[in-house]
Coordinates of C-alpha atoms in Angstrom, one line a residue:
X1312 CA 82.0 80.5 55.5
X1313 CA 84.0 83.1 53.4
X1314 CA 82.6 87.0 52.7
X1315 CA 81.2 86.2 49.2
X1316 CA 79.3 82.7 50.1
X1317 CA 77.9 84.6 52.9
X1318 CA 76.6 87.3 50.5
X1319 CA 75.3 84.5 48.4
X1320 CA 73.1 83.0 50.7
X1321 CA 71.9 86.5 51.9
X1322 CA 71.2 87.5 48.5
X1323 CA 69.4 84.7 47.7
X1324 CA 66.8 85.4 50.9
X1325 CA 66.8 88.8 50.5
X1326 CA 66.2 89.0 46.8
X1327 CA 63.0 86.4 48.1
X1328 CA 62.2 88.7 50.7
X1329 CA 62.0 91.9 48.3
X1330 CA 60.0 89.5 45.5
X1331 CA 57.4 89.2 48.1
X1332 CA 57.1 92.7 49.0
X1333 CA 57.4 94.4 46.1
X1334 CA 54.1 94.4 45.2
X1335 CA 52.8 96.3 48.3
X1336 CA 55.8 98.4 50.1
X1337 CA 56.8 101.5 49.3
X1338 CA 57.1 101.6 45.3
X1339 CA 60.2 101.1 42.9
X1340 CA 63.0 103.0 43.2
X1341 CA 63.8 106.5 42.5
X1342 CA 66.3 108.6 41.8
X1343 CA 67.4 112.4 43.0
X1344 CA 69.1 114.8 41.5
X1345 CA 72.2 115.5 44.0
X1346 CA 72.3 118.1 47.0
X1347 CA 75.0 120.4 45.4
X1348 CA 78.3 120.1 47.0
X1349 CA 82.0 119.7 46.0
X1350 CA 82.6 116.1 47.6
X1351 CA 79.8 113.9 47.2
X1352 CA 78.2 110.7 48.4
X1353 CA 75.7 108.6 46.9
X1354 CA 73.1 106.7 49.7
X1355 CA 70.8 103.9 49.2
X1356 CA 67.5 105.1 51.7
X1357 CA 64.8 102.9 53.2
X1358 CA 63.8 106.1 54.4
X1359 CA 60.9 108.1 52.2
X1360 CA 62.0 111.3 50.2
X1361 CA 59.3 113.2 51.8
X1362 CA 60.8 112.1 55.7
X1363 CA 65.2 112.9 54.8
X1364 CA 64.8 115.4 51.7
X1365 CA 65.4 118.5 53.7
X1366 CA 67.0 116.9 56.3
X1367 CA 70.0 115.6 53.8
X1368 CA 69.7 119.5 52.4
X1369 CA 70.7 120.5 56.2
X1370 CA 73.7 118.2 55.6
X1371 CA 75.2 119.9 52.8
X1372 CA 74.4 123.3 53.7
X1373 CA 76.5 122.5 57.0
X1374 CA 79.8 120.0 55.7
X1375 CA 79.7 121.1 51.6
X1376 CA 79.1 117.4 50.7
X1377 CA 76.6 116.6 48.3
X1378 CA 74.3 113.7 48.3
X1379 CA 72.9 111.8 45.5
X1380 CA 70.0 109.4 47.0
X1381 CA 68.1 106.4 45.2
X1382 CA 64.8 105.7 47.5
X1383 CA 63.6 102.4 47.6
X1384 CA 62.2 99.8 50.3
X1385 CA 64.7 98.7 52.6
X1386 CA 64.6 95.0 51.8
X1387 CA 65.3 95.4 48.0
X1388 CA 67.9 98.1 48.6
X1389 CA 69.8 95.7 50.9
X1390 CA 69.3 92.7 47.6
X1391 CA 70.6 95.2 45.7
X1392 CA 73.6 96.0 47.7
X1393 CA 74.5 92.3 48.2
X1394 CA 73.9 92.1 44.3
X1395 CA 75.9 94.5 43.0
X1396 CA 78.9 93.2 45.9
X1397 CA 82.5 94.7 45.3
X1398 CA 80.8 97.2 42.8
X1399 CA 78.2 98.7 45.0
X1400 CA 77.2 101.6 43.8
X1401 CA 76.1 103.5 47.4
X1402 CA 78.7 105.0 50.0
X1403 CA 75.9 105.1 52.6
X1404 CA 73.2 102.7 53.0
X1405 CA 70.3 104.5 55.2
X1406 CA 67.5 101.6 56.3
X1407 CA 64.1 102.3 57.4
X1408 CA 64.8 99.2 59.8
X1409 CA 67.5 97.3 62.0
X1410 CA 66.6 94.1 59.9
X1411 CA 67.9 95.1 56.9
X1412 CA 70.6 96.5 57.9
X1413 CA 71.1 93.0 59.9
X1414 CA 71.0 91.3 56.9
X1415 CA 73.6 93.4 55.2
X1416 CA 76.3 93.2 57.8
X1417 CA 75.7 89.6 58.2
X1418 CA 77.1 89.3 54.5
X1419 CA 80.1 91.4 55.5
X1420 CA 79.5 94.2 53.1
X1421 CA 79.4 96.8 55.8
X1422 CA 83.1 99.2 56.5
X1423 CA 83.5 99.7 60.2
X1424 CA 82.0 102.8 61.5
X1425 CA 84.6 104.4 63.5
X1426 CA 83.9 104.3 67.3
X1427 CA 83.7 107.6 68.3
X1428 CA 80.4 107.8 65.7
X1429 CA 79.3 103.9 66.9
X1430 CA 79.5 104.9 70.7
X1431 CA 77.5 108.2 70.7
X1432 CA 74.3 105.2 70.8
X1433 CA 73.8 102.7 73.1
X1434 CA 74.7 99.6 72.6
X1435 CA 71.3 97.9 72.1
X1436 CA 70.6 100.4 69.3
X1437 CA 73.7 99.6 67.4
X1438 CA 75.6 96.0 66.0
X1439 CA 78.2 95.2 68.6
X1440 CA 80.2 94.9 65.6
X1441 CA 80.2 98.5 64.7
X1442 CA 79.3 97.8 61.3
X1443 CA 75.7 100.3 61.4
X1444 CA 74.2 102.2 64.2
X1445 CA 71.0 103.4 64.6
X1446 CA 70.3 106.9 64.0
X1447 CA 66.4 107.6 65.4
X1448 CA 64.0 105.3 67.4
X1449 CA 60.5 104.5 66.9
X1450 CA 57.5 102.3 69.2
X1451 CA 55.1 99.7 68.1
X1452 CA 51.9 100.5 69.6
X1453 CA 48.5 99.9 70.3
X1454 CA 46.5 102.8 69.2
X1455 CA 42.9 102.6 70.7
X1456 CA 39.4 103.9 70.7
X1457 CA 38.5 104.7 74.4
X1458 CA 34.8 105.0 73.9
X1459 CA 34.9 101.5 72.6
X1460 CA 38.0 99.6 74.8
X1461 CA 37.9 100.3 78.4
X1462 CA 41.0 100.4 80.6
X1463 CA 40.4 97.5 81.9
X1464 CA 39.9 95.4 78.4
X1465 CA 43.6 96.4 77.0
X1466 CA 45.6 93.7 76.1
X1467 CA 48.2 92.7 78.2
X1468 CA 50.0 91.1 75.3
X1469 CA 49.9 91.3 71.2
X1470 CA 49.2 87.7 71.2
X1471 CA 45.7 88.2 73.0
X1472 CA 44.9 89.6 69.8
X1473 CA 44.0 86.1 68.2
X1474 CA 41.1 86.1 71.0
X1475 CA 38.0 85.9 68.9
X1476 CA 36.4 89.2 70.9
X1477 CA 39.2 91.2 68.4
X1478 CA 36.8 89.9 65.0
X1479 CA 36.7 92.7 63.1
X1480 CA 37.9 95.5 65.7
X1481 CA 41.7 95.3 65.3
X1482 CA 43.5 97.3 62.0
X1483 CA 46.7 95.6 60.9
X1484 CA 49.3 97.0 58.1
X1485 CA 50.9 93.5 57.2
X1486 CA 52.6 94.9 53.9
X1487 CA 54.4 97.2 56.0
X1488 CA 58.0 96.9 57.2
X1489 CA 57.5 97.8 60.4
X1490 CA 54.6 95.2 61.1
X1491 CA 56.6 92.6 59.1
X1492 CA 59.5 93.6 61.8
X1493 CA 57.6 93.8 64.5
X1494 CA 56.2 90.2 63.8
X1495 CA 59.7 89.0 63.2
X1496 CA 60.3 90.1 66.8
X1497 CA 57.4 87.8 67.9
X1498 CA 59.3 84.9 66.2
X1499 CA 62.7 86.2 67.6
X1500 CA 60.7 86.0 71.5
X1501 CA 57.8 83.8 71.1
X1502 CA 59.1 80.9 68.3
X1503 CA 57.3 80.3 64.4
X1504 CA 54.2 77.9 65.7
X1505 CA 53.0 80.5 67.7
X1506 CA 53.5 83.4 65.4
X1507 CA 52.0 81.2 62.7
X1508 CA 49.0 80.5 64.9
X1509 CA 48.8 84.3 65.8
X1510 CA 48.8 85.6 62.2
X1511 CA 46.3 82.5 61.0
X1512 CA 44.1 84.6 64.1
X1513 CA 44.6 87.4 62.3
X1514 CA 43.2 86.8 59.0
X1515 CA 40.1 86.2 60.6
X1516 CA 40.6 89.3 63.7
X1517 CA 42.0 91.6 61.4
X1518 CA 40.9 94.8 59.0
X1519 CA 43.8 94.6 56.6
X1520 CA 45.1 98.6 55.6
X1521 CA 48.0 98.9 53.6
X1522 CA 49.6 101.9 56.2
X1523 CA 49.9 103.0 59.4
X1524 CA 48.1 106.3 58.9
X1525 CA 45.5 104.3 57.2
X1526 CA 44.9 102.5 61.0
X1527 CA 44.7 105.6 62.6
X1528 CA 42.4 107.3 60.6
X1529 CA 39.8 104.3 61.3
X1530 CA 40.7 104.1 64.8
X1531 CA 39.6 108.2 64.9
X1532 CA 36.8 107.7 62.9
X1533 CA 34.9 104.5 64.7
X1534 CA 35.6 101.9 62.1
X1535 CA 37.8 100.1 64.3
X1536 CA 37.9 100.2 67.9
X1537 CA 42.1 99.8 68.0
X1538 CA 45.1 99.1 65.4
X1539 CA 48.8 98.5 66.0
X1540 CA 50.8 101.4 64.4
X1541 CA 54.1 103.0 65.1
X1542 CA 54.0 105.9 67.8
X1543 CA 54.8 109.2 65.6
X1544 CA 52.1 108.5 64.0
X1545 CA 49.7 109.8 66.7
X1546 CA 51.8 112.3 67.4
X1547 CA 52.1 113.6 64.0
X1548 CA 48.2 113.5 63.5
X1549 CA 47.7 115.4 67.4
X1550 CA 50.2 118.3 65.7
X1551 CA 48.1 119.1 63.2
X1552 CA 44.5 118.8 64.8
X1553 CA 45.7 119.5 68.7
X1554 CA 46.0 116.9 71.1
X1555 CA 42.3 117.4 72.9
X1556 CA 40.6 116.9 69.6
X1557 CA 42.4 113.3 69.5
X1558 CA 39.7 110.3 69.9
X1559 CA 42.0 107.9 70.1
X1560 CA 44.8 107.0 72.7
X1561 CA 47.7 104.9 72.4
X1562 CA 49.1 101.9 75.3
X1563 CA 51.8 99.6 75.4
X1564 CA 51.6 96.1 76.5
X1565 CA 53.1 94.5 79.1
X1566 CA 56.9 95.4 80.0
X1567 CA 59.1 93.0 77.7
X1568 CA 55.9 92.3 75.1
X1569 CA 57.4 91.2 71.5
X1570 CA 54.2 93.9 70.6
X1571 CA 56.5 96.7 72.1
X1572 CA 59.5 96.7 69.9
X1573 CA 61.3 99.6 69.8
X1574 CA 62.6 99.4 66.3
X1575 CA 65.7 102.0 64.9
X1576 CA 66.3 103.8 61.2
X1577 CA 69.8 103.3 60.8
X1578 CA 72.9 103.4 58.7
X1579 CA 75.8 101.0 57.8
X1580 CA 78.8 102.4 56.1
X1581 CA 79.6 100.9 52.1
X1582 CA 82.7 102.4 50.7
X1583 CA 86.0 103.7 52.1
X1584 CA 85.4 107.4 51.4
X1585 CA 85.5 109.5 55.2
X1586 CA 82.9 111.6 53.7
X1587 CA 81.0 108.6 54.4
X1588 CA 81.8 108.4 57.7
X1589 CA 81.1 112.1 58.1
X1590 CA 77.6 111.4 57.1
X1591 CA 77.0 108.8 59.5
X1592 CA 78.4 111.2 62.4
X1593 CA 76.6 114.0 61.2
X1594 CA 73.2 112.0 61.3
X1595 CA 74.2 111.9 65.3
X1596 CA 74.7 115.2 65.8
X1597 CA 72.6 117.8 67.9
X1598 CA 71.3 119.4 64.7
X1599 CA 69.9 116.2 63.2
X1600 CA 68.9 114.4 66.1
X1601 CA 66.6 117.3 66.7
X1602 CA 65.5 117.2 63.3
X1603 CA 64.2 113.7 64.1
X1604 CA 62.8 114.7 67.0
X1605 CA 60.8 117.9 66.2
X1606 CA 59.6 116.5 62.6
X1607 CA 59.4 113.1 62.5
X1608 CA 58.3 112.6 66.1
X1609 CA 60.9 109.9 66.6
X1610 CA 63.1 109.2 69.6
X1611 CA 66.6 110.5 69.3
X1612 CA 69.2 108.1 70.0
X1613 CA 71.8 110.7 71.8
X1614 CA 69.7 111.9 74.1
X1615 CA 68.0 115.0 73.3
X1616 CA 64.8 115.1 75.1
X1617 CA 61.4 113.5 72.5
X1618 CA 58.5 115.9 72.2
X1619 CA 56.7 117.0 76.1
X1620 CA 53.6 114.7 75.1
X1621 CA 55.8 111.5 74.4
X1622 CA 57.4 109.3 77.4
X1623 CA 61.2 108.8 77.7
X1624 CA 62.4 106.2 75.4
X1625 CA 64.6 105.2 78.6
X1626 CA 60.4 104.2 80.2
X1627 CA 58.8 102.7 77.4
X1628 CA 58.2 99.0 78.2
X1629 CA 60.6 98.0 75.2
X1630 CA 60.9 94.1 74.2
X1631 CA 64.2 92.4 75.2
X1632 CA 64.9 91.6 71.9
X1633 CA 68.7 92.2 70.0
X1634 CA 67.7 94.3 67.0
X1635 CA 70.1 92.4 64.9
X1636 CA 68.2 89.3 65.3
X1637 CA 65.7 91.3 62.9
X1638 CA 67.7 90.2 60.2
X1639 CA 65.8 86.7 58.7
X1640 CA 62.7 88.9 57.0
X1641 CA 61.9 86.5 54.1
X1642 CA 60.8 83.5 56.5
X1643 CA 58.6 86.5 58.4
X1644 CA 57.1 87.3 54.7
X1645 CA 56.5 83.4 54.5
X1646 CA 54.3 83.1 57.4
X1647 CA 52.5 86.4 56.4
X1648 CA 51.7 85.3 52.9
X1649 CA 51.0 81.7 54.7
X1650 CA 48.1 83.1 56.9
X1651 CA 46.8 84.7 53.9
X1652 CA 47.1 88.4 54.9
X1653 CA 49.2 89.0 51.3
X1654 CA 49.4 88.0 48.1

C-alpha cells in the first residue's frame, strides 16, 4: 500500500475517532501568538497551553527560534495532519499520547528524527522506526481511599474492576485520552470481548467524571473509595497541600497489568526544516527534561532522577505492551460509546 492510500485509510479512522471525541476532550483548537525569535516553527500540541506555554518560552530564550503553537486534542490534530497531507501546515507535531502519534507515522507523514535525538530514549519509549520519540512518561494508576480499601482488598488486576463489590465506588474519566489509551492497551493485551465485557461492567461499577483531577478530588473527599487516574496527578495535588495531609494513596496492579501502562507525550517530526529537529532535541535536553520533572511531575525519559516521593520509572510494574500498538483509537472510542459510558 503506497504513502497516500495509507494516509487515506488513517484519515478516515482518525477523523471517526476525533468525531467521537470532540464533544468531550479537551476543546477546539486554539491559536498562540508566536514565542519571538528569528527562525521559527509552527507545532501542532496535544499538550495543554497551561502544561508547555513556558516551557516552549524556555526554548526560545535558549536557541532564538520562535514557536507558533495551535492546541488541540491529540486525535483531531493527528486528522488534521493526515488531512492537510503534502501541505501540512505544522513542523512539529507534539502529542499528549504514543497513539496518536502511532497513527501518524503509520500514514508515513513523519521525517526521520535523526538518531543521535531518537537514541537519547529507550527504545520501548520511542518507534523503532525513528519517526517520533517520546519526550516525558506518565503511569496509570489506582488511586485509593485507605480508610475504605484495605491492603488486602486491592485489585490485583484492572479487570477485577467489573466485580460487582466495585458498584458505585470506582471513578472513571472515559472521555479522556489517557483512559481511552489505557483501555486500548487492555485490547492490545487482553483482546475486544473482554474489554467490551469490562467496560459493559463499568457502566454499571463506575462514577463517570469528565477528568482526572475530577477522580481525585472524590477519592479525597469520600465520594468514592478509589479511581484510576494518571500518577502526577497525586503528586501535583500532595505539592500544594503536603504530602501528610493526603487521604488518599495510590498502587499499581500486578507486574505486567494492561491497568499499569506507562504511557509517553511525544513528538514526531513534519517538515524538513533542522529547526525542527532542534526542537525535538532540545525537548531531551537536561533543561527540559527537568522541566517535566519538577512541574509536571512526569518521568523524564533521559534519566534525570523523578521527584524523591515517586518510584523509579525503571520499578514501576509497567505493562508489556509496544506503545505503537496504541495507534487503532477509533475502534477503542467504539467500545466506549458501545458500553454506554459516552454519547
Amino acid at each position: 500500500m503506497n504513502i497516500a492510500s495509507k494516509r487515506a485509510l488513517k484519515i478516515g479512522a482518525l477523523a471517526l475517532a476525533a468525531t467521537l471525541a470532540a464533544a468531550t476532550l479537551t476543546g477546539c483548537a486554539k491559536e498562540t501568538t508566536p514565542t519571538t525569535g528569528e527562525a521559527t516553527i509552527t507545532v501542532y500540541s496535544g499538550r495543554s497551553e497551561d502544561l508547555i506555554a513556558d516551557l516552549l518560552k524556555d526554548f526560545t530564550k535558549e536557541t532564538g527560534i520562535g514557536v507558533e503553537v495551535r492546541y488541540s486534542d491529540s486525535a483531531s490534530l493527528a486528522a488534521q495532519i493526515l488531512e492537510e497531507g503534502n501541505n501540512v501546515q505544522a513542523d512539529v507535531f507534539f502529542s499528549q499520547d504514543a497513539g496518536a502519534l502511532g497513527a501518524v507515522a503509520e500514514a508515513g507523514a513523519f521525517k526521520t528524527i535523526n538518531p543521535d535525538i531518537s537514541n537519547l530514549v529507550d527504545a520501548k519509549y520511542r518507534s523503532a522506526d525513528n519517526t517520533w520519540v517520546g519526550v516525558s512518561g506518565r503511569s496509570r494508576v489506582f488511586s485509593y481511599d485507605p480508610k475504605q480499601v484495605s491492603a488486602a482488598d486491592l485489585p490485583k488486576s484492572i479487570f477485577d474492576l467489573a466485580d460487582p463489590r466495585w458498584k458505585g465506588k470506582i471513578g472513571i474519566a472515559p472521555t479522556n485520552a489517557s483512559f481511552q489509551s489505557a483501555v486500548t492497551a487492555m485490547r492490545v493485551l487482553k483482546g475486544d470481548d473482554a474489554t467490551a465485557a469490562w467496560l459493559k461492567a463499568m457502566k454499571t461499577n463506575a462514577v463517570l467524571f469528565e477528568k482526572n483531577g475530577q477522580i481525585l478530588e472524590a477519592v479525597e473527599t469520600g465520594q468514592i473509595q478509589a479511581g484510576l487516574i494518571n500518577h502526577y496527578y497525586w503528586y501535583e495535588r500532595a505539592a500544594e497541600v503536603g504530602e501528610d495531609k493526603m487521604t488518599s494513596k495510590m498502587a499499581w496492579f500486578q507486574a505486567g497489568d494492561a491497568g499499569n501502562l506507562i504511557n509517553v507525550a511525544g513528538i514526531g517530526v513534519l517538515s524538513d526544516k533542522p529547526e525542527a529537529q532542534t526542537f525535538a532535541k532540545w525537548l531531551l535536553s537536561e533543561t527540559a527534561q527537568t522541566y517535566f520533572v519538577e512541574k509536571t511531575a512526569e518521568y523524564s525519559l533521559t534519566g534525570i532522577p523523578a521527584q524523591d516521593n515517586l518510584p523509579a520509572l525503571k520499578d514501576l510494574p509497567a505493562a508489556k505492551i509496544d506503545l505503537s500498538a496504541l495507534a487503532p483509537l477509533a475502534k477503542t472510542l467504539e467500545l466506549i460509546r458501545d458500553a454506554g459510558l459516552t454519547d
